[in-house]
Short mmCIF file of C-alpha atoms in Angstrom, two decimals:
data_model
loop_
_atom_site.label_atom_id
_atom_site.label_comp_id
_atom_site.label_asym_id
_atom_site.label_seq_id
_atom_site.Cartn_x
_atom_site.Cartn_y
_atom_site.Cartn_z
CA UNK A 1 -9.86 9.60 19.13
CA UNK A 2 -12.93 10.42 16.92
CA UNK A 3 -12.50 11.70 13.36
CA UNK A 4 -15.13 14.41 12.70
CA UNK A 5 -17.28 14.45 9.41
CA UNK A 6 -15.36 17.26 8.26
CA UNK A 7 -12.01 15.65 8.86
CA UNK A 8 -13.39 12.61 7.11
CA UNK A 9 -14.29 14.53 3.98
CA UNK A 10 -10.77 16.00 3.79
CA UNK A 11 -9.40 12.51 3.68
CA UNK A 12 -11.71 11.58 0.79
CA UNK A 13 -10.89 14.77 -0.91
CA UNK A 14 -7.26 13.93 -0.80
CA UNK A 15 -7.68 10.25 -1.79
CA UNK A 16 -9.78 11.21 -4.86
CA UNK A 17 -7.36 14.16 -5.80
CA UNK A 18 -4.31 12.04 -5.59
CA UNK A 19 -2.68 11.39 -9.14
CA UNK A 20 0.33 9.65 -10.63
CA UNK A 21 2.28 12.53 -11.85
CA UNK A 22 4.61 12.38 -14.84
CA UNK A 23 4.59 15.55 -16.83
CA UNK A 24 3.52 18.47 -14.43
CA UNK A 25 6.59 18.66 -12.19
CA UNK A 26 7.95 22.18 -11.19
CA UNK A 27 11.57 22.65 -10.26
CA UNK A 28 10.69 24.32 -6.92
CA UNK A 29 12.57 22.96 -4.04
CA UNK A 30 10.66 21.05 -1.30
CA UNK A 31 11.05 22.64 2.05
CA UNK A 32 12.78 20.33 4.69
CA UNK A 33 9.88 20.52 7.13
CA UNK A 34 7.42 19.54 4.47
CA UNK A 35 9.54 16.63 3.39
CA UNK A 36 9.91 15.52 6.95
CA UNK A 37 6.13 15.46 7.59
CA UNK A 38 5.65 13.39 4.39
CA UNK A 39 8.32 10.81 5.44
CA UNK A 40 7.05 10.73 9.07
CA UNK A 41 3.50 9.85 7.57
CA UNK A 42 5.10 7.12 5.59
CA UNK A 43 6.91 5.83 8.67
CA UNK A 44 3.55 5.57 10.47
CA UNK A 45 2.27 2.97 8.02
CA UNK A 46 1.07 -0.49 9.42
CA UNK A 47 3.86 -3.01 9.28
CA UNK A 48 3.74 -6.81 9.78
CA UNK A 49 5.05 -7.68 13.34
CA UNK A 50 5.74 -3.90 13.76
CA UNK A 51 8.83 -4.61 11.57
CA UNK A 52 8.97 -1.18 9.98
CA UNK A 53 11.16 -2.70 7.23
CA UNK A 54 11.25 0.31 4.97
CA UNK A 55 14.07 2.82 4.11
CA UNK A 56 13.97 6.00 2.08
CA UNK A 57 16.87 7.01 -0.04
CA UNK A 58 16.59 10.68 -1.17
CA UNK A 59 17.95 11.55 -4.55
CA UNK A 60 18.72 15.12 -5.49
CA UNK A 61 21.77 14.82 -7.68
CA UNK A 62 21.28 15.51 -11.33
CA UNK A 63 24.00 13.08 -12.26
CA UNK A 64 22.45 10.33 -10.38
CA UNK A 65 18.96 11.02 -11.86
CA UNK A 66 20.61 11.07 -15.32
CA UNK A 67 21.86 7.57 -14.86
CA UNK A 68 18.49 6.44 -13.60
CA UNK A 69 16.76 8.07 -16.58
CA UNK A 70 19.14 6.39 -18.99
CA UNK A 71 18.15 3.02 -17.55
CA UNK A 72 14.43 3.85 -17.67
CA UNK A 73 14.85 4.55 -21.42
CA UNK A 74 16.39 1.13 -21.92
CA UNK A 75 13.64 -0.64 -19.96
CA UNK A 76 10.94 1.46 -21.74
CA UNK A 77 12.39 0.39 -25.04
CA UNK A 78 12.28 -3.31 -23.99
CA UNK A 79 8.70 -2.87 -22.83
CA UNK A 80 7.60 -1.35 -26.17
CA UNK A 81 8.65 -4.60 -27.98
CA UNK A 82 6.35 -6.65 -25.59
CA UNK A 83 3.10 -4.84 -26.78
CA UNK A 84 0.93 -6.00 -29.68
CA UNK A 85 1.28 -3.81 -32.69
CA UNK A 86 -2.01 -2.06 -32.20
CA UNK A 87 -0.92 -0.70 -28.69
CA UNK A 88 2.77 -0.31 -29.51
CA UNK A 89 2.43 3.04 -31.16
CA UNK A 90 0.25 4.45 -28.37
CA UNK A 91 2.49 3.11 -25.63
CA UNK A 92 5.60 4.83 -27.25
CA UNK A 93 3.86 8.14 -27.02
CA UNK A 94 2.94 7.90 -23.30
CA UNK A 95 5.06 10.04 -20.93
CA UNK A 96 5.47 7.58 -18.18
CA UNK A 97 8.08 9.33 -15.91
CA UNK A 98 9.42 12.63 -14.60
CA UNK A 99 12.74 11.46 -13.30
CA UNK A 100 14.75 14.54 -14.53
CA UNK A 101 12.00 17.10 -14.10
CA UNK A 102 11.04 16.19 -10.42
CA UNK A 103 13.45 17.98 -7.83
CA UNK A 104 13.36 14.95 -5.68
CA UNK A 105 13.58 11.19 -6.26
CA UNK A 106 12.86 8.61 -3.35
CA UNK A 107 14.04 5.02 -3.68
CA UNK A 108 11.94 3.03 -1.27
CA UNK A 109 13.43 -0.28 0.03
CA UNK A 110 12.49 -3.20 2.29
CA UNK A 111 15.02 -4.93 4.64
CA UNK A 112 13.58 -8.43 4.77
CA UNK A 113 15.82 -9.61 7.52
CA UNK A 114 15.24 -6.64 9.83
CA UNK A 115 14.43 -7.76 13.46
CA UNK A 116 15.63 -11.24 13.05
CA UNK A 117 14.67 -14.41 11.00
CA UNK A 118 11.08 -15.02 12.28
CA UNK A 119 8.68 -11.97 12.14
CA UNK A 120 5.05 -12.15 13.47
CA UNK A 121 2.64 -12.35 10.64
CA UNK A 122 4.91 -13.38 7.83
CA UNK A 123 5.16 -17.14 8.70
CA UNK A 124 2.14 -17.99 6.46
CA UNK A 125 2.46 -14.90 3.97
CA UNK A 126 6.15 -14.32 3.50
CA UNK A 127 5.66 -11.22 1.35
CA UNK A 128 4.00 -9.24 4.09
CA UNK A 129 7.09 -7.36 4.65
CA UNK A 130 7.02 -5.93 1.03
CA UNK A 131 3.34 -5.29 1.44
CA UNK A 132 4.06 -3.24 4.53
CA UNK A 133 6.51 -1.26 2.44
CA UNK A 134 3.82 -0.59 -0.01
CA UNK A 135 1.51 0.71 2.64
CA UNK A 136 4.20 3.15 3.65
CA UNK A 137 4.41 4.36 -0.02
CA UNK A 138 0.68 4.85 -0.12
CA UNK A 139 0.86 6.87 3.08
CA UNK A 140 3.70 8.92 1.59
CA UNK A 141 1.71 9.45 -1.51
CA UNK A 142 -1.39 10.70 0.29
CA UNK A 143 0.68 12.93 2.72
CA UNK A 144 2.34 14.35 -0.30
CA UNK A 145 -0.85 15.14 -1.92
CA UNK A 146 -2.18 16.73 1.23
CA UNK A 147 0.91 19.00 1.00
CA UNK A 148 0.05 19.71 -2.71
CA UNK A 149 3.03 17.66 -3.77
CA UNK A 150 2.78 15.44 -6.79
CA UNK A 151 4.25 11.83 -6.73
CA UNK A 152 4.89 9.45 -9.69
CA UNK A 153 5.81 5.76 -9.21
CA UNK A 154 8.37 4.80 -11.98
CA UNK A 155 8.28 1.14 -12.28
CA UNK A 156 9.56 0.80 -15.77
CA UNK A 157 13.09 0.47 -14.25
CA UNK A 158 15.36 -2.42 -13.62
CA UNK A 159 16.67 -2.64 -9.83
CA UNK A 160 20.20 -2.89 -10.84
CA UNK A 161 20.59 0.88 -11.56
CA UNK A 162 19.43 1.77 -8.14
CA UNK A 163 21.48 -0.87 -6.34
CA UNK A 164 24.48 0.82 -8.42
CA UNK A 165 23.85 4.42 -8.21
CA UNK A 166 22.64 4.54 -4.52
CA UNK A 167 25.03 1.93 -3.16
CA UNK A 168 22.11 -0.15 -1.80
CA UNK A 169 23.28 -3.57 -0.43
CA UNK A 170 22.17 -6.61 -2.29
CA UNK A 171 20.24 -8.00 0.64
CA UNK A 172 17.92 -5.09 0.72
CA UNK A 173 14.88 -5.45 -1.70
CA UNK A 174 14.02 -2.36 -3.76
CA UNK A 175 10.26 -1.63 -3.96
CA UNK A 176 9.82 1.67 -5.68
CA UNK A 177 11.35 4.71 -7.31
CA UNK A 178 9.20 7.70 -6.67
CA UNK A 179 9.52 11.20 -8.37
CA UNK A 180 8.37 14.00 -5.94
CA UNK A 181 7.67 17.71 -6.50
CA UNK A 182 5.44 20.53 -6.67
CA UNK A 183 3.26 20.53 -9.82
CA UNK A 184 1.59 23.03 -12.45
CA UNK A 185 -1.70 21.17 -11.84
CA UNK A 186 -3.12 17.91 -10.94
CA UNK A 187 -5.32 16.19 -13.63
CA UNK A 188 -8.90 15.80 -12.81
CA UNK A 189 -8.73 12.11 -13.89
CA UNK A 190 -5.92 9.57 -14.30
CA UNK A 191 -3.98 10.28 -17.53
CA UNK A 192 -4.46 6.61 -18.84
CA UNK A 193 -8.20 7.13 -18.30
CA UNK A 194 -8.24 10.50 -20.16
CA UNK A 195 -6.25 9.11 -23.05
CA UNK A 196 -8.69 6.24 -23.46
CA UNK A 197 -6.18 3.52 -22.65
CA UNK A 198 -8.61 1.99 -20.09
CA UNK A 199 -11.75 3.08 -18.50
CA UNK A 200 -12.34 3.17 -14.69
CA UNK A 201 -14.11 -0.19 -13.88
CA UNK A 202 -17.50 0.29 -12.31
CA UNK A 203 -17.27 -0.21 -8.55
CA UNK A 204 -19.91 -2.72 -8.42
CA UNK A 205 -17.93 -5.02 -10.57
CA UNK A 206 -15.14 -5.24 -7.93
CA UNK A 207 -17.35 -6.03 -5.01
CA UNK A 208 -18.48 -9.60 -4.22
CA UNK A 209 -20.81 -10.48 -1.32
CA UNK A 210 -20.22 -13.74 0.57
CA UNK A 211 -18.83 -15.52 -2.44
CA UNK A 212 -16.89 -14.86 -5.55
CA UNK A 213 -19.04 -13.94 -8.58
CA UNK A 214 -17.27 -13.68 -11.93
CA UNK A 215 -17.16 -10.16 -13.28
CA UNK A 216 -16.69 -9.09 -16.87
CA UNK A 217 -12.97 -9.25 -17.83
CA UNK A 218 -13.36 -6.31 -20.29
CA UNK A 219 -15.53 -3.52 -18.89
CA UNK B 1 -7.16 21.30 -6.79
CA UNK B 2 -5.45 22.75 -3.72
CA UNK B 3 -5.58 21.07 -0.30
CA UNK B 4 -5.87 23.53 2.58
CA UNK B 5 -3.68 23.40 5.58
CA UNK B 6 -6.67 22.40 7.72
CA UNK B 7 -7.53 19.63 5.23
CA UNK B 8 -3.88 18.45 5.34
CA UNK B 9 -3.93 18.24 9.11
CA UNK B 10 -7.04 16.11 8.92
CA UNK B 11 -5.11 13.69 6.62
CA UNK B 12 -2.29 13.58 9.11
CA UNK B 13 -4.49 13.16 12.09
CA UNK B 14 -6.20 10.06 10.39
CA UNK B 15 -2.91 8.59 9.38
CA UNK B 16 -1.35 8.82 12.82
CA UNK B 17 -4.56 7.55 14.55
CA UNK B 18 -4.89 4.51 12.32
CA UNK B 19 -4.21 1.23 14.14
CA UNK B 20 -4.27 -2.57 13.42
CA UNK B 21 -7.25 -3.53 15.39
CA UNK B 22 -7.48 -7.03 16.98
CA UNK B 23 -9.41 -6.93 20.27
CA UNK B 24 -11.68 -3.80 20.34
CA UNK B 25 -14.31 -4.75 17.61
CA UNK B 26 -17.88 -4.09 18.47
CA UNK B 27 -20.77 -6.19 16.83
CA UNK B 28 -22.53 -3.04 15.47
CA UNK B 29 -23.35 -3.33 11.84
CA UNK B 30 -21.62 -0.90 9.23
CA UNK B 31 -24.26 1.02 7.37
CA UNK B 32 -24.17 0.20 3.59
CA UNK B 33 -23.43 3.90 2.67
CA UNK B 34 -20.39 3.99 5.04
CA UNK B 35 -19.10 0.65 3.45
CA UNK B 36 -19.60 1.91 0.01
CA UNK B 37 -17.57 5.05 0.74
CA UNK B 38 -14.65 2.99 2.11
CA UNK B 39 -14.64 0.72 -0.89
CA UNK B 40 -14.87 3.68 -3.31
CA UNK B 41 -11.83 5.09 -1.64
CA UNK B 42 -10.03 1.67 -2.11
CA UNK B 43 -11.08 1.61 -5.69
CA UNK B 44 -9.40 4.99 -6.28
CA UNK B 45 -5.99 3.74 -5.32
CA UNK B 46 -3.09 4.14 -7.89
CA UNK B 47 -2.83 1.07 -10.10
CA UNK B 48 -0.16 0.07 -12.42
CA UNK B 49 -1.19 0.71 -16.14
CA UNK B 50 -4.59 1.65 -14.66
CA UNK B 51 -5.18 -1.97 -14.28
CA UNK B 52 -7.32 -1.77 -11.14
CA UNK B 53 -6.57 -5.48 -10.38
CA UNK B 54 -8.42 -5.71 -7.13
CA UNK B 55 -11.53 -7.34 -5.93
CA UNK B 56 -13.25 -7.22 -2.58
CA UNK B 57 -15.16 -10.32 -1.26
CA UNK B 58 -17.29 -9.38 1.74
CA UNK B 59 -17.67 -12.00 4.40
CA UNK B 60 -20.60 -11.66 6.83
CA UNK B 61 -21.60 -15.28 7.53
CA UNK B 62 -20.66 -16.59 10.89
CA UNK B 63 -20.24 -20.09 9.51
CA UNK B 64 -17.69 -18.82 6.90
CA UNK B 65 -15.85 -16.83 9.65
CA UNK B 66 -15.68 -19.88 11.85
CA UNK B 67 -13.85 -21.91 9.02
CA UNK B 68 -11.41 -19.07 8.55
CA UNK B 69 -10.93 -18.77 12.30
CA UNK B 70 -10.23 -22.38 12.57
CA UNK B 71 -7.68 -22.26 9.82
CA UNK B 72 -6.01 -19.19 11.55
CA UNK B 73 -5.59 -21.27 14.80
CA UNK B 74 -3.75 -24.00 12.86
CA UNK B 75 -1.40 -21.37 11.09
CA UNK B 76 -0.85 -19.66 14.44
CA UNK B 77 0.04 -23.04 16.06
CA UNK B 78 2.56 -23.58 13.26
CA UNK B 79 4.04 -20.13 13.62
CA UNK B 80 4.59 -20.58 17.36
CA UNK B 81 6.88 -23.41 16.76
CA UNK B 82 9.01 -21.24 14.63
CA UNK B 83 9.82 -18.73 17.32
CA UNK B 84 12.91 -19.17 19.58
CA UNK B 85 12.04 -20.34 23.00
CA UNK B 86 12.49 -16.91 24.76
CA UNK B 87 9.77 -15.32 22.35
CA UNK B 88 7.55 -18.33 22.05
CA UNK B 89 5.65 -17.61 25.32
CA UNK B 90 4.97 -14.07 24.66
CA UNK B 91 3.90 -14.80 21.01
CA UNK B 92 1.32 -17.39 22.25
CA UNK B 93 -0.33 -14.71 24.42
CA UNK B 94 -0.74 -12.12 21.69
CA UNK B 95 -4.17 -11.42 20.40
CA UNK B 96 -3.49 -11.36 16.53
CA UNK B 97 -6.94 -11.22 14.98
CA UNK B 98 -10.61 -10.37 15.41
CA UNK B 99 -12.03 -12.76 12.87
CA UNK B 100 -15.34 -13.72 14.82
CA UNK B 101 -15.72 -10.47 16.78
CA UNK B 102 -15.54 -8.04 13.73
CA UNK B 103 -18.94 -7.98 11.95
CA UNK B 104 -17.29 -7.81 8.39
CA UNK B 105 -14.44 -9.58 6.88
CA UNK B 106 -12.99 -8.42 3.55
CA UNK B 107 -10.89 -10.66 1.35
CA UNK B 108 -8.93 -8.58 -1.00
CA UNK B 109 -7.54 -10.19 -4.20
CA UNK B 110 -5.55 -9.39 -7.30
CA UNK B 111 -6.49 -10.54 -10.73
CA UNK B 112 -2.96 -10.73 -12.42
CA UNK B 113 -4.34 -11.36 -15.87
CA UNK B 114 -6.96 -8.58 -15.87
CA UNK B 115 -6.56 -6.47 -19.00
CA UNK B 116 -4.49 -8.83 -21.02
CA UNK B 117 -0.92 -10.35 -20.87
CA UNK B 118 1.12 -7.11 -21.09
CA UNK B 119 0.54 -4.28 -18.58
CA UNK B 120 2.14 -0.97 -18.70
CA UNK B 121 4.62 -0.60 -15.77
CA UNK B 122 4.73 -4.31 -14.96
CA UNK B 123 7.30 -5.39 -17.71
CA UNK B 124 10.36 -4.70 -15.46
CA UNK B 125 8.63 -4.95 -11.99
CA UNK B 126 6.19 -7.93 -12.36
CA UNK B 127 4.81 -7.60 -8.88
CA UNK B 128 3.47 -4.11 -9.49
CA UNK B 129 -0.04 -5.43 -9.78
CA UNK B 130 0.27 -6.98 -6.24
CA UNK B 131 1.60 -3.61 -4.94
CA UNK B 132 -1.23 -1.70 -6.51
CA UNK B 133 -3.63 -3.94 -4.64
CA UNK B 134 -1.81 -3.08 -1.46
CA UNK B 135 -2.12 0.66 -2.26
CA UNK B 136 -6.01 -0.02 -2.39
CA UNK B 137 -5.78 -1.85 0.92
CA UNK B 138 -4.12 1.21 2.51
CA UNK B 139 -6.64 3.54 1.02
CA UNK B 140 -9.33 1.41 2.51
CA UNK B 141 -7.64 1.37 5.91
CA UNK B 142 -7.40 5.06 6.06
CA UNK B 143 -10.86 5.59 4.68
CA UNK B 144 -12.04 3.25 7.31
CA UNK B 145 -10.26 5.23 10.05
CA UNK B 146 -11.78 8.34 8.76
CA UNK B 147 -15.22 6.66 9.30
CA UNK B 148 -14.10 5.69 12.77
CA UNK B 149 -14.02 2.02 11.73
CA UNK B 150 -11.20 -0.34 12.77
CA UNK B 151 -9.40 -2.63 10.43
CA UNK B 152 -7.12 -5.51 11.22
CA UNK B 153 -5.00 -7.41 8.61
CA UNK B 154 -4.93 -11.09 9.38
CA UNK B 155 -1.83 -12.44 7.69
CA UNK B 156 -1.45 -15.63 9.80
CA UNK B 157 -3.64 -17.58 7.42
CA UNK B 158 -2.91 -19.92 4.51
CA UNK B 159 -4.69 -18.80 1.23
CA UNK B 160 -6.44 -22.30 0.80
CA UNK B 161 -9.18 -21.57 3.32
CA UNK B 162 -10.11 -18.32 1.51
CA UNK B 163 -10.08 -20.06 -1.94
CA UNK B 164 -12.32 -22.85 -0.50
CA UNK B 165 -14.70 -20.88 1.63
CA UNK B 166 -15.12 -17.97 -0.83
CA UNK B 167 -15.10 -19.84 -4.09
CA UNK B 168 -12.18 -17.78 -5.48
CA UNK B 169 -10.77 -19.03 -8.67
CA UNK B 170 -7.21 -20.35 -8.46
CA UNK B 171 -5.90 -17.95 -10.99
CA UNK B 172 -6.79 -14.98 -8.62
CA UNK B 173 -4.12 -14.08 -6.12
CA UNK B 174 -5.11 -13.57 -2.48
CA UNK B 175 -3.57 -10.51 -0.95
CA UNK B 176 -5.24 -9.97 2.36
CA UNK B 177 -7.97 -10.88 4.86
CA UNK B 178 -9.21 -7.85 6.64
CA UNK B 179 -11.47 -7.57 9.74
CA UNK B 180 -13.53 -4.40 9.86
CA UNK B 181 -15.90 -2.93 12.42
CA UNK B 182 -16.46 -0.20 14.86
CA UNK B 183 -14.38 -0.36 17.89
CA UNK B 184 -14.63 0.29 21.73
CA UNK B 185 -11.36 2.54 21.38
CA UNK B 186 -8.38 3.01 19.23
CA UNK B 187 -5.17 2.45 21.05
CA UNK B 188 -2.80 5.43 21.39
CA UNK B 189 0.15 3.41 20.22
CA UNK B 190 0.49 0.13 18.19
CA UNK B 191 -0.09 -2.76 20.38
CA UNK B 192 3.29 -4.43 19.73
CA UNK B 193 4.96 -1.17 20.73
CA UNK B 194 2.94 -0.91 23.98
CA UNK B 195 3.69 -4.54 24.95
CA UNK B 196 7.50 -4.00 24.37
CA UNK B 197 7.83 -6.43 21.49
CA UNK B 198 9.59 -3.73 19.27
CA UNK B 199 10.09 0.09 19.59
CA UNK B 200 9.31 2.47 16.94
CA UNK B 201 12.39 3.16 14.91
CA UNK B 202 13.65 6.70 14.99
CA UNK B 203 12.65 8.27 11.76
CA UNK B 204 16.20 9.49 11.00
CA UNK B 205 17.44 5.90 10.88
CA UNK B 206 15.26 5.20 7.83
CA UNK B 207 16.23 8.23 5.92
CA UNK B 208 19.31 8.18 3.70
CA UNK B 209 20.53 11.12 1.66
CA UNK B 210 22.02 10.70 -1.80
CA UNK B 211 23.47 7.25 -0.97
CA UNK B 212 22.75 4.31 1.36
CA UNK B 213 24.08 4.51 4.86
CA UNK B 214 24.05 1.52 7.05
CA UNK B 215 21.63 1.92 9.99
CA UNK B 216 21.68 0.04 13.25
CA UNK B 217 19.94 -3.34 12.77
CA UNK B 218 18.65 -3.44 16.40
CA UNK B 219 17.29 0.07 17.47
#
């Protein structure tokens, strides 16, 4: 099946317009058919040995979200102490999640024992199942953007609170907690770039031909 | 920026038509502008703390590919021994890579110390930088599909051969070796599904609402 030039450009537009959303969530409900399309796109990610190791736990209860938010605040406070003093103040001011504001949370997990003990393609790279789950997350993120839905990945969160609040068995690995919802706007650039935290690296710095070439550490 | 319904459908078409390509590669060269677009899409993936930890090493030399292929064959033989006897014969017959056939290899790496010792968003989830790199890989994969280029992720490969042949420093993590090229055709379904190795899981089995519900292990 051929992809036309116009279709290709729609894919690029979506990739370049995708953002990690924290502060622009609207409370509007996500229609079931829209959510089903987004999750179906996630489910069509590549997976090692066709393992499809992912699960998606939908979080809509405000009570559950409040427990997750409270755990985030603890993890965020711990993180603050880890930054050098010149960055600490800026870090504290950053808005890094939209747990309560987003109408939907999605916890994405990986069942590492799905389909038995030996999985094609994981024998030399044991983390391939986790990587497959991340491929599903990126499919979800782009499909959501194509539906004009924002997604934010909250990684400043210890897994315990998700195991506890969502009753996830301990043999399941937690990969992500995503906030999903319609937004007031999508920023034209990543927020950390706009705030001057870090610039976008020049593309030529990340491409090496035939052999590794050292690139500047600080662009 | 709004994505129209037509643009959205192009994104879904690309997501559903993406395949892990092993046997259909053509030797046709990939034009520089096409490759640059694909890598730029990868470079616009989300990254934790805007770290952009990825690098892409392009592999075009047949001699380098031959060394990587030889290492694959060893890892593949080791893997064969790990399968139970009823699956071993089928496994041996599977074509799981296109290292020599694809005109381009891309080794994707993660520089875990890029931008200093403390990175926003990795303090509670230390593997977020590896996951960001996988998001870049999935962007690359979809952009390639939108350019009608096939991609195959070869994970039956020990990292040593990539460190050695591509002179990658030991403090850089290797995430993937991808084969990239135009193809004779894209399969309508994943090859492992067509061959009856595993079926696609029903989408409802991977969705949980509010709390984890056990789903059948063997669909």
